[in-house]
Amino acid sequence: MPDISNRGRQMPASPIRKLAPLSDAAKARGIKVYHLNIGQPDLPTPASALNAIRDMDRATLEYSPSDGYRFYRENLVKYYASFDIDVTADEIIVTAGGSEAVLYAFMACLNPGDEIIVPEPAYANYMAFAISAGAVIRTVPSTMETGFALPAIGEFEKLINDRTKGILICNPNNPTGYVYTREEMEKIRDLVEKYDLYLFSDEVYREFIYNGTPYFSACHLKGIEEHVVLIDSVSKRYSECGIRIGCLITKNRALHDTVMKFCQARLSPPLIGQIAANASLDAGEQYMNETFLEYKNRRDFLIERLNAIPGVYSPKPEGAFYTLARLPVEDADAFCTWCLSDFSYDRQTVFMAPASGFYVTPGLGRDEVRIAYVLNNEEMDRALTVLEKALQAYPHTKK
Amino acid sequence: MPDISNRGRQMPASPIRKLAPLSDAAKARGIKVYHLNIGQPDLPTPASALNAIRDMDRATLEYSPSDGYRFYRENLVKYYASFDIDVTADEIIVTAGGSEAVLYAFMACLNPGDEIIVPEPAYANYMAFAISAGAVIRTVPSTMETGFALPAIGEFEKLINDRTKGILICNPNNPTGYVYTREEMEKIRDLVEKYDLYLFSDEVYREFIYNGTPYFSACHLKGIEEHVVLIDSVSKRYSECGIRIGCLITKNRALHDTVMKFCQARLSPPLIGQIAANASLDAGEQYMNETFLEYKNRRDFLIERLNAIPGVYSPKPEGAFYTLARLPVEDADAFCTWCLSDFSYDRQTVFMAPASGFYVTPGLGRDEVRIAYVLNNEEMDRALTVLEKALQAYPHTKK
């Protein structure tokens, strides 16, 4: 049989999805599985989006332009203006989710062997996309003890060498919930300018900042406008992960035109998704407020409840809708697997994402899990009862 | 400014879409542009698909599984069975169009520097996806004189070396319309087996074979079942290019699991597209027959009309809905550009894809264009009148 590629071998299995077959098997045994593993909101998609899909009056579902419909990009310009982000429709490329935006950003910017610096823990799929492009992720560790604050900027600088091409941040952060301060962002700015780097900034959770900190975008940084590559997605904002619509924004014309060549090769982003995403911009203030308050409330509930379980600790995330929790186990991978394959309480179990997959440095995060607070508090309460019972029943829990 | 990547520089601009800005500019000047450049059918999407979208009863548009919904994959199993292709739902991975299937097949199978052999002319984006994976496309030329029949198998064998990892075919062929015979397919089979290669087979036009030749799939070949990677898409079959649904099929478990890692990284294929594609399987015999007859009729009309234009020649394509035509010009790129930027007849012009982008060997296809017969005969008639007038007016037409 012909070999598979080296990059295919190196690709990590998603820590969020790799245990899905065990979850399916548990469900097949009649077990109710609480999905804490995946950022799949249970909140409703805006009615404006659902109506736009229903009312779509097209006889042929045709290709859209490779960079997405202009009407949608022009509406996005207004959306970004409301965050004081100044972009034009020609600087926006609509992509199949934020995922495609990250992949093409890496493909267009990074040569095999090029390095990017990423604070860890980080969204696991960045690693997968870096491997796809043959690039290398170097990490500066942030720790639970400091609430996952950005490491001292000197830690970034230590890693910079001839192969360093960029810095990647996710702000508000998945999986830690950390929100970068303006001061931290400006230190990153200085590095980007000093070493002539790209700054990839994934800001898909900008609506979900719970600590009153103002949202400070990479696009607000002065003097590095052409270095910034903004990654965005409507998935979480409007609870419409399935429509696969995101975008990549750059003021760097050469980069824009290069990304467009990748986009032309894949022809176009999803048509119906663009119609839904465009209509979602009319979701309204009430929808956005209710969504915000719901997640804030869930966060408060989850963190208090988690920290009340003996041996469990989670800092309070400031944004997004994830938290990293430390469990009283040696190996959270084994524990998460066991929960799905060997445990149930009252015919229920929990599906959590082992945190090890969010770290690059071997050994880090081994006793941590990522929990997405995408269940309502009633369901979350039951899920946490199940987690508590699981920790009591697990033979390897540290007492 | 940081550099863009080498692969980004090497990526070709799409010959199908690169002139789109000139077309937009012509439209802005009030010129009617006939799109012969792109395989964007004007036929209606099946009513079953449009109804399924309209009737979708979901409050939240959530992620689907990374390999697509099982109900859809199970229905695809029946669809393939109707072509005597024996696959299981676990051998099918739903992708964002055939494009994503090609990209992930290459990413999973090919190392940088690995070679694949492709008969040329070929669908231009294969080259783009190969560059994305760092792979090299080697071509065996087919020619207009033989109706683009597969070159002698010895021509393939001459190119095989230590870096050769696969053969890619598109059958029925885009852009030539050629349909591979069973005999040709079996010769390819022998090569694949002898040299332990992958066989990537793009068969998205299987419904559109006009010469009565039976469709013979790479999946029908015996003894190389685990070498075959089938690429498919619903885009053309059901006139729903915009929903971005295709699939990759492999019986090679290691390859399946590797492709799945790329699919997990991008989370999921479009949700609404899957609902539409699934419902399209119920389009019915009448819809499929009407579509078939419409394209056959358009082909007959187009080829006769094209060959009646002085100096123009096109062989009669046997399948798909494209033809390559030779024009009496030195440089079809320049002519296609001129048609959009400098010419109009009765406030109309034509947008054709210069064929050079479908060839890898420099210099081949310079006087050829690809024409998609995706306009009804009335529109096509007007478009061809415009083409004829353009050739009369063009200062560099060979007389």
Short mmCIF file of C-alpha atoms in Angstrom, two decimals, chain B residues 1-398:
data_model
loop_
_atom_site.label_atom_id
_atom_site.label_comp_id
_atom_site.label_asym_id
_atom_site.label_seq_id
_atom_site.Cartn_x
_atom_site.Cartn_y
_atom_site.Cartn_z
CA MET B 1 6.68 43.70 5.60
CA PRO B 2 7.03 39.94 6.26
CA ASP B 3 7.25 37.80 3.12
CA ILE B 4 4.46 35.73 1.75
CA SER B 5 5.20 32.02 1.45
CA ASN B 6 6.86 30.40 -1.54
CA ARG B 7 3.85 28.19 -2.10
CA GLY B 8 1.68 31.29 -2.01
CA ARG B 9 3.85 32.81 -4.72
CA GLN B 10 3.73 29.59 -6.77
CA MET B 11 -0.04 29.26 -6.53
CA PRO B 12 -1.53 29.94 -9.93
CA ALA B 13 -4.35 32.41 -10.30
CA SER B 14 -7.45 30.48 -11.38
CA PRO B 15 -7.81 30.61 -15.18
CA ILE B 16 -11.55 30.39 -14.56
CA ARG B 17 -11.77 33.28 -12.13
CA LYS B 18 -8.70 35.47 -12.65
CA LEU B 19 -10.43 37.67 -15.22
CA ALA B 20 -13.46 38.17 -12.98
CA PRO B 21 -12.47 41.78 -12.08
CA LEU B 22 -12.48 42.67 -15.79
CA SER B 23 -15.87 41.05 -16.15
CA ASP B 24 -17.18 43.05 -13.19
CA ALA B 25 -15.81 46.23 -14.75
CA ALA B 26 -17.50 45.43 -18.07
CA LYS B 27 -20.79 44.88 -16.26
CA ALA B 28 -20.33 48.20 -14.48
CA ARG B 29 -20.05 49.82 -17.92
CA GLY B 30 -23.45 48.34 -18.77
CA ILE B 31 -22.13 45.46 -20.89
CA LYS B 32 -23.96 42.12 -20.77
CA VAL B 33 -21.34 39.42 -20.09
CA TYR B 34 -21.98 35.82 -21.20
CA HIS B 35 -20.27 33.54 -18.70
CA LEU B 36 -18.74 30.70 -20.64
CA ASN B 37 -15.80 30.60 -18.25
CA ILE B 38 -17.26 28.76 -15.30
CA GLY B 39 -19.08 25.49 -14.73
CA GLN B 40 -21.94 27.29 -13.03
CA PRO B 41 -25.09 25.59 -14.25
CA ASP B 42 -28.13 27.76 -14.84
CA LEU B 43 -30.45 24.76 -14.45
CA PRO B 44 -32.69 24.67 -11.38
CA THR B 45 -31.60 22.92 -8.22
CA PRO B 46 -33.98 19.97 -7.49
CA ALA B 47 -37.21 21.07 -5.82
CA SER B 48 -36.62 18.39 -3.19
CA ALA B 49 -33.45 20.21 -2.11
CA LEU B 50 -35.01 23.67 -2.05
CA ASN B 51 -37.98 22.31 -0.09
CA ALA B 52 -35.76 20.56 2.42
CA ILE B 53 -33.96 23.84 3.10
CA ARG B 54 -37.23 25.74 3.43
CA ASP B 55 -38.71 23.10 5.73
CA MET B 56 -35.65 22.76 7.91
CA ASP B 57 -36.93 22.71 11.46
CA ARG B 58 -33.94 23.52 13.64
CA ALA B 59 -33.60 26.20 16.28
CA THR B 60 -29.79 25.97 16.33
CA LEU B 61 -27.62 25.47 13.26
CA GLU B 62 -25.08 23.26 14.93
CA TYR B 63 -21.86 21.51 13.87
CA SER B 64 -22.31 18.24 12.08
CA PRO B 65 -19.92 15.31 12.53
CA SER B 66 -16.52 15.90 10.92
CA ASP B 67 -17.20 13.18 8.36
CA GLY B 68 -20.74 14.41 7.75
CA TYR B 69 -24.14 13.20 8.91
CA ARG B 70 -24.51 9.46 8.97
CA PHE B 71 -28.02 9.62 7.46
CA TYR B 72 -26.55 11.38 4.44
CA ARG B 73 -23.64 8.97 4.13
CA GLU B 74 -26.05 6.03 4.35
CA ASN B 75 -28.13 7.47 1.54
CA LEU B 76 -24.95 7.99 -0.49
CA VAL B 77 -24.23 4.28 -0.09
CA LYS B 78 -27.47 3.56 -1.97
CA TYR B 79 -26.66 6.17 -4.59
CA TYR B 80 -23.27 4.57 -5.29
CA ALA B 81 -24.79 1.10 -5.28
CA SER B 82 -26.93 2.22 -8.21
CA PHE B 83 -23.63 2.59 -10.14
CA ASP B 84 -22.36 -0.76 -8.87
CA ILE B 85 -19.96 1.00 -6.56
CA ASP B 86 -19.75 -0.88 -3.33
CA VAL B 87 -18.98 1.37 -0.38
CA THR B 88 -20.05 1.64 3.23
CA ALA B 89 -20.98 4.78 5.15
CA ASP B 90 -17.72 4.48 7.08
CA GLU B 91 -15.73 4.74 3.87
CA ILE B 92 -17.31 8.08 2.93
CA ILE B 93 -16.13 11.44 4.28
CA VAL B 94 -18.33 14.40 3.43
CA THR B 95 -16.31 17.45 2.40
CA ALA B 96 -16.84 21.12 1.52
CA GLY B 97 -17.18 20.44 -2.19
CA GLY B 98 -14.97 18.22 -4.29
CA SER B 99 -12.28 20.88 -3.79
CA GLU B 100 -11.76 20.06 -0.15
CA ALA B 101 -11.70 16.37 -0.98
CA VAL B 102 -8.84 16.89 -3.45
CA LEU B 103 -6.93 19.12 -1.03
CA TYR B 104 -7.17 16.68 1.88
CA ALA B 105 -6.41 13.69 -0.34
CA PHE B 106 -3.18 15.40 -1.41
CA MET B 107 -2.36 16.58 2.12
CA ALA B 108 -2.86 13.08 3.48
CA CYS B 109 -1.06 11.18 0.71
CA LEU B 110 1.72 13.39 -0.63
CA ASN B 111 4.93 14.65 0.89
CA PRO B 112 6.63 17.78 -0.41
CA GLY B 113 8.43 16.75 -3.58
CA ASP B 114 6.22 13.74 -4.24
CA GLU B 115 4.94 13.50 -7.76
CA ILE B 116 1.59 12.64 -9.25
CA ILE B 117 0.93 12.01 -12.92
CA VAL B 118 -2.02 13.74 -14.52
CA PRO B 119 -3.15 13.68 -18.15
CA GLU B 120 -3.17 17.28 -19.41
CA PRO B 121 -5.07 19.46 -20.03
CA ALA B 122 -6.52 19.07 -16.55
CA TYR B 123 -8.79 20.90 -14.16
CA ALA B 124 -6.62 23.85 -13.20
CA ASN B 125 -7.19 23.65 -9.47
CA TYR B 126 -5.48 20.27 -9.20
CA MET B 127 -2.27 22.20 -9.73
CA ALA B 128 -3.23 24.64 -6.99
CA PHE B 129 -3.98 21.83 -4.55
CA ALA B 130 -0.75 20.04 -5.44
CA ILE B 131 1.21 23.23 -4.71
CA SER B 132 -0.69 23.55 -1.43
CA ALA B 133 0.65 20.12 -0.47
CA GLY B 134 4.11 20.84 -1.86
CA ALA B 135 3.66 18.08 -4.43
CA VAL B 136 4.64 18.14 -8.07
CA ILE B 137 2.33 17.44 -10.98
CA ARG B 138 3.88 15.64 -13.94
CA THR B 139 1.75 15.52 -17.04
CA VAL B 140 1.18 13.29 -20.02
CA PRO B 141 -0.23 15.47 -22.79
CA SER B 142 -3.42 14.55 -24.61
CA THR B 143 -4.25 16.39 -27.77
CA MET B 144 -7.22 17.91 -29.51
CA GLU B 145 -6.42 15.89 -32.63
CA THR B 146 -7.29 12.60 -30.90
CA GLY B 147 -10.27 14.10 -29.07
CA PHE B 148 -8.11 14.15 -25.92
CA ALA B 149 -7.99 10.37 -25.63
CA LEU B 150 -5.79 9.03 -22.84
CA PRO B 151 -2.16 9.01 -23.97
CA ALA B 152 -0.54 5.60 -24.45
CA ILE B 153 0.06 4.04 -21.06
CA GLY B 154 3.79 3.91 -21.87
CA GLU B 155 3.77 7.70 -21.61
CA PHE B 156 2.70 7.40 -17.99
CA GLU B 157 5.28 4.74 -17.27
CA LYS B 158 8.11 6.90 -18.61
CA LEU B 159 7.41 9.45 -15.89
CA ILE B 160 7.37 7.02 -12.98
CA ASN B 161 10.27 7.33 -10.58
CA ASP B 162 10.98 7.02 -6.86
CA ARG B 163 8.97 10.14 -6.06
CA THR B 164 5.87 9.07 -7.95
CA LYS B 165 3.02 8.52 -5.50
CA GLY B 166 -0.07 8.54 -7.63
CA ILE B 167 -2.05 9.06 -10.79
CA LEU B 168 -4.93 11.50 -10.98
CA ILE B 169 -7.72 11.26 -13.52
CA CYS B 170 -10.91 13.18 -14.02
CA ASN B 171 -13.52 11.02 -15.71
CA PRO B 172 -15.60 12.27 -17.52
CA ASN B 173 -12.95 14.88 -18.00
CA ASN B 174 -12.99 18.55 -17.21
CA PRO B 175 -11.99 20.43 -19.41
CA THR B 176 -11.93 18.04 -22.38
CA GLY B 177 -15.16 16.08 -21.97
CA TYR B 178 -13.26 12.86 -22.66
CA VAL B 179 -14.66 9.64 -21.15
CA TYR B 180 -12.11 6.94 -20.33
CA THR B 181 -12.75 3.51 -21.75
CA ARG B 182 -12.73 0.39 -19.68
CA GLU B 183 -9.59 -0.69 -21.48
CA GLU B 184 -7.81 2.55 -20.61
CA MET B 185 -8.93 2.27 -17.00
CA GLU B 186 -7.58 -1.28 -16.78
CA LYS B 187 -4.21 -0.17 -18.07
CA ILE B 188 -4.13 2.48 -15.39
CA ARG B 189 -5.07 -0.21 -12.89
CA ASP B 190 -2.05 -2.27 -13.91
CA LEU B 191 0.29 0.67 -13.43
CA VAL B 192 -1.18 1.50 -10.05
CA GLU B 193 -0.68 -2.05 -8.91
CA LYS B 194 2.77 -2.48 -10.44
CA TYR B 195 4.20 0.68 -8.90
CA ASP B 196 2.11 0.73 -5.70
CA LEU B 197 0.51 4.11 -6.43
CA TYR B 198 -2.59 5.97 -5.34
CA LEU B 199 -5.27 6.46 -7.95
CA PHE B 200 -7.12 9.72 -7.38
CA SER B 201 -10.27 9.65 -9.47
CA ASP B 202 -12.49 12.69 -9.80
CA GLU B 203 -15.83 11.46 -11.13
CA VAL B 204 -18.17 14.35 -10.44
CA TYR B 205 -19.60 14.26 -13.98
CA ARG B 206 -20.58 10.57 -14.04
CA GLU B 207 -24.20 11.42 -14.91
CA PHE B 208 -23.14 13.33 -18.01
CA ILE B 209 -21.87 10.86 -20.60
CA TYR B 210 -23.40 11.47 -24.02
CA ASN B 211 -21.84 8.87 -26.29
CA GLY B 212 -23.47 5.79 -24.81
CA THR B 213 -20.19 4.56 -23.32
CA PRO B 214 -20.88 2.86 -20.01
CA TYR B 215 -19.52 4.75 -17.03
CA PHE B 216 -16.55 2.84 -15.68
CA SER B 217 -15.43 4.01 -12.26
CA ALA B 218 -12.03 3.65 -10.67
CA CYS B 219 -14.02 1.89 -7.96
CA HIS B 220 -14.87 -0.85 -10.44
CA LEU B 221 -11.22 -1.82 -10.83
CA LYS B 222 -10.31 -5.08 -9.15
CA GLY B 223 -7.27 -5.60 -6.99
CA ILE B 224 -6.48 -1.95 -6.24
CA GLU B 225 -9.45 -1.21 -3.99
CA GLU B 226 -7.30 0.34 -1.26
CA HIS B 227 -5.34 2.46 -3.73
CA VAL B 228 -8.35 4.29 -5.10
CA VAL B 229 -9.38 7.67 -3.70
CA LEU B 230 -12.69 8.71 -5.20
CA ILE B 231 -13.41 12.44 -5.36
CA ASP B 232 -17.02 13.47 -5.75
CA SER B 233 -19.30 16.48 -5.56
CA VAL B 234 -23.02 17.17 -5.86
CA SER B 235 -22.35 20.62 -7.36
CA LYS B 236 -22.80 19.83 -11.04
CA ARG B 237 -25.13 16.86 -10.78
CA TYR B 238 -27.85 18.86 -9.07
CA SER B 239 -26.91 22.43 -10.04
CA GLU B 240 -26.07 23.31 -6.47
CA CYS B 241 -22.45 24.47 -6.61
CA GLY B 242 -23.11 26.96 -3.82
CA ILE B 243 -23.93 24.45 -1.10
CA ARG B 244 -20.32 23.19 -1.06
CA ILE B 245 -20.88 19.49 -0.57
CA GLY B 246 -18.65 16.78 -1.94
CA CYS B 247 -17.04 13.69 -0.57
CA LEU B 248 -13.92 11.60 -0.47
CA ILE B 249 -14.22 7.82 -0.56
CA THR B 250 -11.49 5.40 0.38
CA LYS B 251 -11.39 1.78 1.47
CA ASN B 252 -7.87 2.36 2.82
CA ARG B 253 -8.39 2.62 6.58
CA ALA B 254 -5.07 4.30 7.34
CA LEU B 255 -5.81 6.92 4.72
CA HIS B 256 -9.40 7.35 5.92
CA ASP B 257 -8.22 7.97 9.45
CA THR B 258 -5.57 10.43 8.27
CA VAL B 259 -8.01 12.42 6.15
CA MET B 260 -10.30 12.48 9.19
CA LYS B 261 -7.63 14.30 11.19
CA PHE B 262 -7.67 17.10 8.60
CA CYS B 263 -11.47 17.03 8.69
CA GLN B 264 -11.59 17.22 12.47
CA ALA B 265 -9.30 20.25 12.36
CA ARG B 266 -11.80 22.09 10.15
CA LEU B 267 -14.60 20.81 12.40
CA SER B 268 -17.41 19.99 9.97
CA PRO B 269 -18.78 20.26 6.45
CA PRO B 270 -21.67 22.69 5.88
CA LEU B 271 -24.84 21.63 7.71
CA ILE B 272 -27.48 23.12 5.43
CA GLY B 273 -25.60 21.91 2.37
CA GLN B 274 -25.81 18.35 3.67
CA ILE B 275 -29.55 18.70 4.15
CA ALA B 276 -29.88 19.95 0.57
CA ALA B 277 -27.55 17.31 -0.86
CA ASN B 278 -29.37 14.55 0.98
CA ALA B 279 -32.73 15.72 -0.35
CA SER B 280 -31.23 16.04 -3.83
CA LEU B 281 -30.85 12.26 -3.89
CA ASP B 282 -34.65 12.28 -4.24
CA ALA B 283 -34.52 14.57 -7.28
CA GLY B 284 -36.08 11.80 -9.32
CA GLU B 285 -35.49 10.21 -12.67
CA GLN B 286 -37.33 12.90 -14.59
CA TYR B 287 -35.09 15.64 -13.18
CA MET B 288 -31.95 13.66 -13.97
CA ASN B 289 -33.15 12.80 -17.49
CA GLU B 290 -34.13 16.35 -18.28
CA THR B 291 -30.79 17.63 -17.06
CA PHE B 292 -28.96 15.04 -19.12
CA LEU B 293 -30.90 15.78 -22.30
CA GLU B 294 -30.52 19.50 -21.81
CA TYR B 295 -26.73 19.27 -21.63
CA LYS B 296 -26.56 16.83 -24.54
CA ASN B 297 -28.64 19.16 -26.61
CA ARG B 298 -26.51 22.14 -25.63
CA ARG B 299 -23.36 20.25 -26.50
CA ASP B 300 -24.65 19.40 -29.95
CA PHE B 301 -25.71 22.97 -30.53
CA LEU B 302 -22.48 24.48 -29.22
CA ILE B 303 -20.09 22.25 -31.12
CA GLU B 304 -21.86 22.66 -34.44
CA ARG B 305 -22.09 26.40 -33.98
CA LEU B 306 -18.47 26.74 -32.82
CA ASN B 307 -17.08 24.79 -35.75
CA ALA B 308 -19.04 27.01 -38.13
CA ILE B 309 -17.05 30.05 -37.00
CA PRO B 310 -14.16 30.57 -39.41
CA GLY B 311 -10.88 29.38 -37.94
CA VAL B 312 -12.46 27.82 -34.84
CA TYR B 313 -12.23 24.12 -34.07
CA SER B 314 -13.62 22.03 -31.24
CA PRO B 315 -13.82 18.25 -31.01
CA LYS B 316 -17.11 16.87 -29.74
CA PRO B 317 -16.87 16.23 -26.00
CA GLU B 318 -18.31 12.91 -24.83
CA GLY B 319 -19.13 13.95 -21.30
CA ALA B 320 -19.20 16.67 -18.62
CA PHE B 321 -20.23 20.13 -19.88
CA TYR B 322 -17.10 21.75 -21.17
CA THR B 323 -15.24 21.83 -24.40
CA LEU B 324 -11.83 23.05 -25.41
CA ALA B 325 -11.93 25.10 -28.58
CA ARG B 326 -9.02 26.27 -30.70
CA LEU B 327 -9.34 29.89 -31.78
CA PRO B 328 -7.56 31.62 -34.65
CA VAL B 329 -5.45 33.69 -32.28
CA GLU B 330 -1.86 33.42 -31.06
CA ASP B 331 -2.62 34.08 -27.44
CA ALA B 332 -6.04 33.17 -26.06
CA ASP B 333 -5.18 34.80 -22.72
CA ALA B 334 -4.78 38.14 -24.46
CA PHE B 335 -7.92 37.56 -26.54
CA CYS B 336 -10.08 36.65 -23.52
CA THR B 337 -8.76 39.73 -21.70
CA TRP B 338 -9.46 41.90 -24.73
CA CYS B 339 -13.02 40.59 -25.03
CA LEU B 340 -13.72 41.79 -21.50
CA SER B 341 -11.80 45.03 -21.45
CA ASP B 342 -11.83 46.38 -25.01
CA PHE B 343 -14.66 44.80 -26.92
CA SER B 344 -18.40 44.72 -27.02
CA TYR B 345 -20.95 43.93 -29.67
CA ASP B 346 -24.40 45.36 -29.21
CA ARG B 347 -23.41 45.99 -25.56
CA GLN B 348 -22.55 42.34 -25.03
CA THR B 349 -19.33 40.38 -24.59
CA VAL B 350 -18.09 36.90 -23.68
CA PHE B 351 -16.11 35.66 -20.71
CA MET B 352 -14.11 32.52 -21.60
CA ALA B 353 -11.41 30.69 -19.63
CA PRO B 354 -8.05 30.75 -21.42
CA ALA B 355 -6.95 27.11 -21.71
CA SER B 356 -3.31 27.76 -20.88
CA GLY B 357 -4.17 27.50 -17.19
CA PHE B 358 -5.37 23.92 -17.74
CA TYR B 359 -1.97 22.87 -19.07
CA VAL B 360 1.20 22.46 -17.07
CA THR B 361 3.61 22.20 -20.00
CA PRO B 362 4.51 25.77 -20.99
CA GLY B 363 3.24 26.77 -24.41
CA LEU B 364 0.49 24.16 -24.68
CA GLY B 365 -3.06 25.34 -25.22
CA ARG B 366 -2.06 28.92 -25.96
CA ASP B 367 -4.65 29.25 -28.73
CA GLU B 368 -7.36 27.36 -26.85
CA VAL B 369 -10.19 28.38 -24.55
CA ARG B 370 -12.43 26.34 -22.31
CA ILE B 371 -16.12 26.93 -22.88
CA ALA B 372 -18.68 25.67 -20.37
CA TYR B 373 -22.05 24.93 -21.92
CA VAL B 374 -24.07 26.12 -19.00
CA LEU B 375 -26.22 28.59 -20.91
CA ASN B 376 -29.43 27.69 -22.71
CA ASN B 377 -29.19 27.55 -26.49
CA GLU B 378 -30.79 30.93 -26.99
CA GLU B 379 -28.23 32.62 -24.77
CA MET B 380 -25.44 30.46 -26.17
CA ASP B 381 -26.43 31.46 -29.68
CA ARG B 382 -26.10 35.12 -28.77
CA ALA B 383 -22.81 34.44 -26.97
CA LEU B 384 -21.40 32.72 -30.03
CA THR B 385 -22.48 35.54 -32.28
CA VAL B 386 -20.58 37.85 -29.96
CA LEU B 387 -17.55 35.54 -30.11
CA GLU B 388 -17.67 35.51 -33.88
CA LYS B 389 -17.88 39.32 -33.99
CA ALA B 390 -15.03 39.53 -31.49
CA LEU B 391 -12.82 37.34 -33.66
CA GLN B 392 -13.66 39.57 -36.63
CA ALA B 393 -12.82 42.72 -34.68
CA TYR B 394 -9.75 41.47 -32.81
CA PRO B 395 -6.64 43.01 -34.36
CA HIS B 396 -4.58 39.84 -33.92
CA THR B 397 -6.93 37.24 -35.39
CA LYS B 398 -5.17 34.93 -37.84
#
